[in-house]
Amino acid sequence: MPIVSRGFKGKRRGEGPSDRVPPGQYLTDDFPVLSAGPTPHTPVDQWDFTITGEVDELTRWTWDEFRALPSETFTVDIHCVTKWSKLDTVWEGVRLDTLLERVETAVDYATAYCDGGYTTNVPLADLAGGRAWVVYGYDGELLDPEHGGPARLLVPHLYFWKSAKWVRGLRLTATDEPGFWESNGYNLYGDPWREQRYWGD
Amino acid sequence: MAGAAVLGRLTWRVATVLDVRPETARAKTLVLGVDGWPGHRAGQHLDVRLTSEDGYQAQRSYSIASAPRQDRLELTVERIDDGEVSPYLAGDDLREGDRFEVRGPVGGYFVWRSDAAGDVLLVAGGSGIVPLMAMVRQRAEETSPVPTRLLYSARSWDDVIYRDELERLAGAGFEPLFTLTRSQPAGWTGYARRVDASLLGEVAPTPPAATFVCGPTPFVEAAASALVGLRHPPERIKTERFGPTGG
Ligand SMILES: Cc1cc2nc3c(=O)[nH]c(=O)nc-3n(C[C@H](O)[C@H](O)[C@H](O)COP(=O)(O)OP(=O)(O)OC[C@H]3O[C@@H](n4cnc5c(N)ncnc54)[C@H](O)[C@@H]3O)c2cc1C
């Protein structure tokens, strides 16, 4: 039973459509940043994307190969665990389906790994079905390093820490292995609509 | 034990305001009593939830300013004028006995470990001092010998949160350094420029064992990138970014 805070009225109620703003979130026009350390700056000629782990064969794309893959421009809403949501963000990138189609595996989980050492775990089912991308464009421009450039994962139906910045590949695993924030108190799955922010949510 | 504090399920707990202390014209410290608070580690934050008469709720994150303690804790909130939550928490109306909900502690990464060896650099921009203050306070309480340097950037001397306490704690291996970016008092001998590579190079000529940077996003981006540019190993730099691009 929540307790009432004397005199609190709330200014931002009803700002967003309730079917698009999950519980506990508020809308922002800004693009806040959540990172645990300094921003890496990887030149694209040193960038590649690999799928490793429990796979029949390691698959690797250089930057040029990656940019030659079929891509799309699409609009989604994003939700950060620090409480902000941003509607109608426009991205450009490659569907995970396009990447996973090249890979033979019998396992169900993936860990995204990144420059700077960041990792995050996502069930493979959440990466498939047109719900996840590796993006390199934001709002008509190349993605800023601050926001994850050259490329970041984008899994908008989960809290935004799952959309790993500076992503360099996926490691497929038989079990769901907690990534960086998931080992530091944040939820293993991270569904904003069920408000799965922290351990035990 | 505080070290295991994030392990359990984080439930909402009632926080009762025990005291309100003005820090600067815009920032206030709230002393809270929280029933069943599991303890925290210096650097962690919590979530605050406010509920209005008619059930509307708003949540925001706030760093814990006090050193780890079981029975009470302190937050320091800076008022953002057009904000929803900070004008309530750091406004003129909040008083002893008022209540809201908190849950935490959150964040197992941006934490200071009193048993870690090696020197520490703390870099604060504005209200980014808050989680770093928890570290400074814990260090002082434990009379830890860890050499600790704080570089704190504020607009003016009157915007420096915890000013008297920081000056009082100086010594015994703790060195607070201030840079005032907009205005300086007469006779000011501290720094008076933005935190950049040249300033960080003076303050930390060799990479410390651990560096914590906290403040508004542009401040943290600039400071952390400058440190990496000065060849500080990135894995020794931990950052916490407050809020959007503003500040
Ligand atoms: C991990 C974490 C720890 C934090 N710790 C603290 C703390 O110890 N003390 C503290 O005062 N705040 C802290 N914050 C920021 C805090 O969570 C709120 O964002 C802040 O109090 C503003 O909330 P609001 O509801 O008043 O403003 P909102 O209604 O959310 O925003 C109103 C306007 O102010 C802008 N704005 C929001 N936040 C800021 C900001 N920080 N600087 C400049 N402009 C801003 C918004 O873009 C918006 O335009 C922390 C944030 C995080 C993520």
Coordinates of C-alpha atoms in Angstrom, one line a residue, chain A residues 1-15 23-41 81-84 116 145-147 159 165-166 180-181 183-186 195-201, chain B residues 6-10 12 14-15 45 47 49-54 56-61 80-85 87-88 93-95 98-101 103 106-110 217 221 224-225 228 234 237-241 243-246:
Chain A
M1 CA 0.0 0.0 0.0
P2 CA 1.8 3.2 -1.1
I3 CA 1.8 6.0 1.4
V4 CA 0.8 9.5 0.3
S5 CA 3.5 12.2 0.3
R6 CA 2.0 15.3 1.9
G7 CA 1.6 18.1 -0.6
F8 CA 2.9 16.2 -3.6
K9 CA 0.8 16.9 -6.7
G10 CA 3.0 15.8 -9.6
K11 CA 3.6 17.9 -12.7
R12 CA 4.1 15.4 -15.4
R13 CA 1.1 13.2 -15.1
G14 CA -0.7 12.2 -18.3
E15 CA 2.2 13.4 -20.4
P23 CA 5.0 2.1 -15.0
G24 CA 7.4 4.3 -13.1
Q25 CA 8.8 5.9 -16.3
Y26 CA 8.5 9.6 -17.4
L27 CA 9.0 11.1 -20.8
T28 CA 12.0 13.0 -21.9
D29 CA 13.0 14.8 -25.1
D30 CA 16.6 14.5 -24.1
F31 CA 18.8 11.6 -24.8
P32 CA 20.4 10.7 -21.4
V33 CA 23.4 8.5 -21.1
L34 CA 24.0 5.6 -18.7
S35 CA 27.5 4.1 -18.8
A36 CA 29.8 2.6 -16.1
G37 CA 33.0 4.0 -17.5
P38 CA 34.6 6.2 -20.2
T39 CA 33.3 6.1 -23.7
P40 CA 35.5 4.0 -26.0
H41 CA 36.3 5.3 -29.5
V81 CA 16.0 1.8 -16.0
T82 CA 16.9 5.3 -14.6
K83 CA 13.2 6.2 -15.3
W84 CA 13.2 8.1 -18.6
G116 CA 35.1 -1.3 -22.8
P145 CA 30.3 7.2 -29.6
E146 CA 28.5 8.7 -26.5
H147 CA 25.4 6.8 -27.5
Y159 CA 15.1 -1.8 -20.5
K165 CA 26.6 0.3 -26.6
W166 CA 29.8 -0.3 -28.5
F180 CA 27.6 -6.5 -16.3
W181 CA 24.6 -4.7 -14.8
S183 CA 25.7 -8.9 -11.9
N184 CA 25.4 -5.6 -10.2
G185 CA 21.9 -5.7 -8.9
Y186 CA 19.9 -5.3 -12.1
E195 CA 8.9 -3.1 -14.1
Q196 CA 11.7 -5.6 -13.8
R197 CA 14.4 -3.2 -12.8
Y198 CA 16.3 -5.0 -10.1
W199 CA 17.0 -8.5 -8.7
G200 CA 13.8 -10.1 -7.6
D201 CA 11.5 -7.7 -9.5
Chain B
V6 CA 21.8 -5.8 -3.1
L7 CA 21.2 -9.5 -3.0
G8 CA 17.6 -9.6 -1.8
R9 CA 14.5 -8.4 -3.4
L10 CA 14.3 -4.6 -3.3
W12 CA 9.6 -0.2 -1.2
V14 CA 8.7 4.1 4.1
A15 CA 11.2 6.8 4.6
H45 CA 21.9 5.1 -4.9
D47 CA 14.9 5.1 -5.9
R49 CA 8.8 7.2 -5.1
L50 CA 6.3 10.0 -4.4
T51 CA 2.6 9.4 -4.3
S52 CA -0.1 12.1 -4.5
E53 CA -3.4 12.1 -2.8
D54 CA -5.1 10.7 -5.9
Y56 CA -0.3 9.5 -9.0
Q57 CA 3.3 8.4 -8.6
A58 CA 6.7 9.6 -9.7
Q59 CA 10.0 7.9 -9.3
R60 CA 13.6 9.2 -9.5
S61 CA 17.0 8.0 -8.4
I80 CA 15.7 21.7 -10.8
D81 CA 13.2 24.5 -11.1
D82 CA 10.9 23.0 -13.7
G83 CA 11.3 19.5 -12.3
E84 CA 8.7 17.2 -10.9
V85 CA 10.4 15.5 -8.0
P87 CA 11.3 20.8 -6.2
Y88 CA 9.3 18.7 -3.8
D93 CA 7.7 22.8 2.2
L94 CA 9.2 19.5 3.1
R95 CA 9.6 19.1 6.8
D98 CA 7.0 13.9 6.0
R99 CA 7.1 10.6 4.4
F100 CA 7.7 9.0 1.0
E101 CA 9.0 5.7 -0.2
R103 CA 13.9 1.3 -2.4
V106 CA 21.0 0.0 -6.1
G107 CA 24.2 -0.3 -8.1
G108 CA 27.0 -2.7 -7.2
Y109 CA 29.6 -1.1 -9.4
F110 CA 30.1 2.5 -8.6
T217 CA 26.5 13.7 -18.5
E221 CA 32.0 12.5 -20.7
A224 CA 36.4 10.5 -18.3
S225 CA 37.6 11.0 -21.9
V228 CA 41.7 8.2 -21.0
P234 CA 39.9 2.9 -18.7
I237 CA 37.6 4.8 -14.2
K238 CA 34.1 4.3 -12.9
T239 CA 31.5 6.8 -13.9
E240 CA 28.0 7.8 -12.7
R241 CA 25.9 10.1 -14.9
G243 CA 20.2 12.9 -15.5
P244 CA 20.0 14.1 -19.0
T245 CA 22.3 16.3 -21.0
G246 CA 21.6 19.4 -18.9

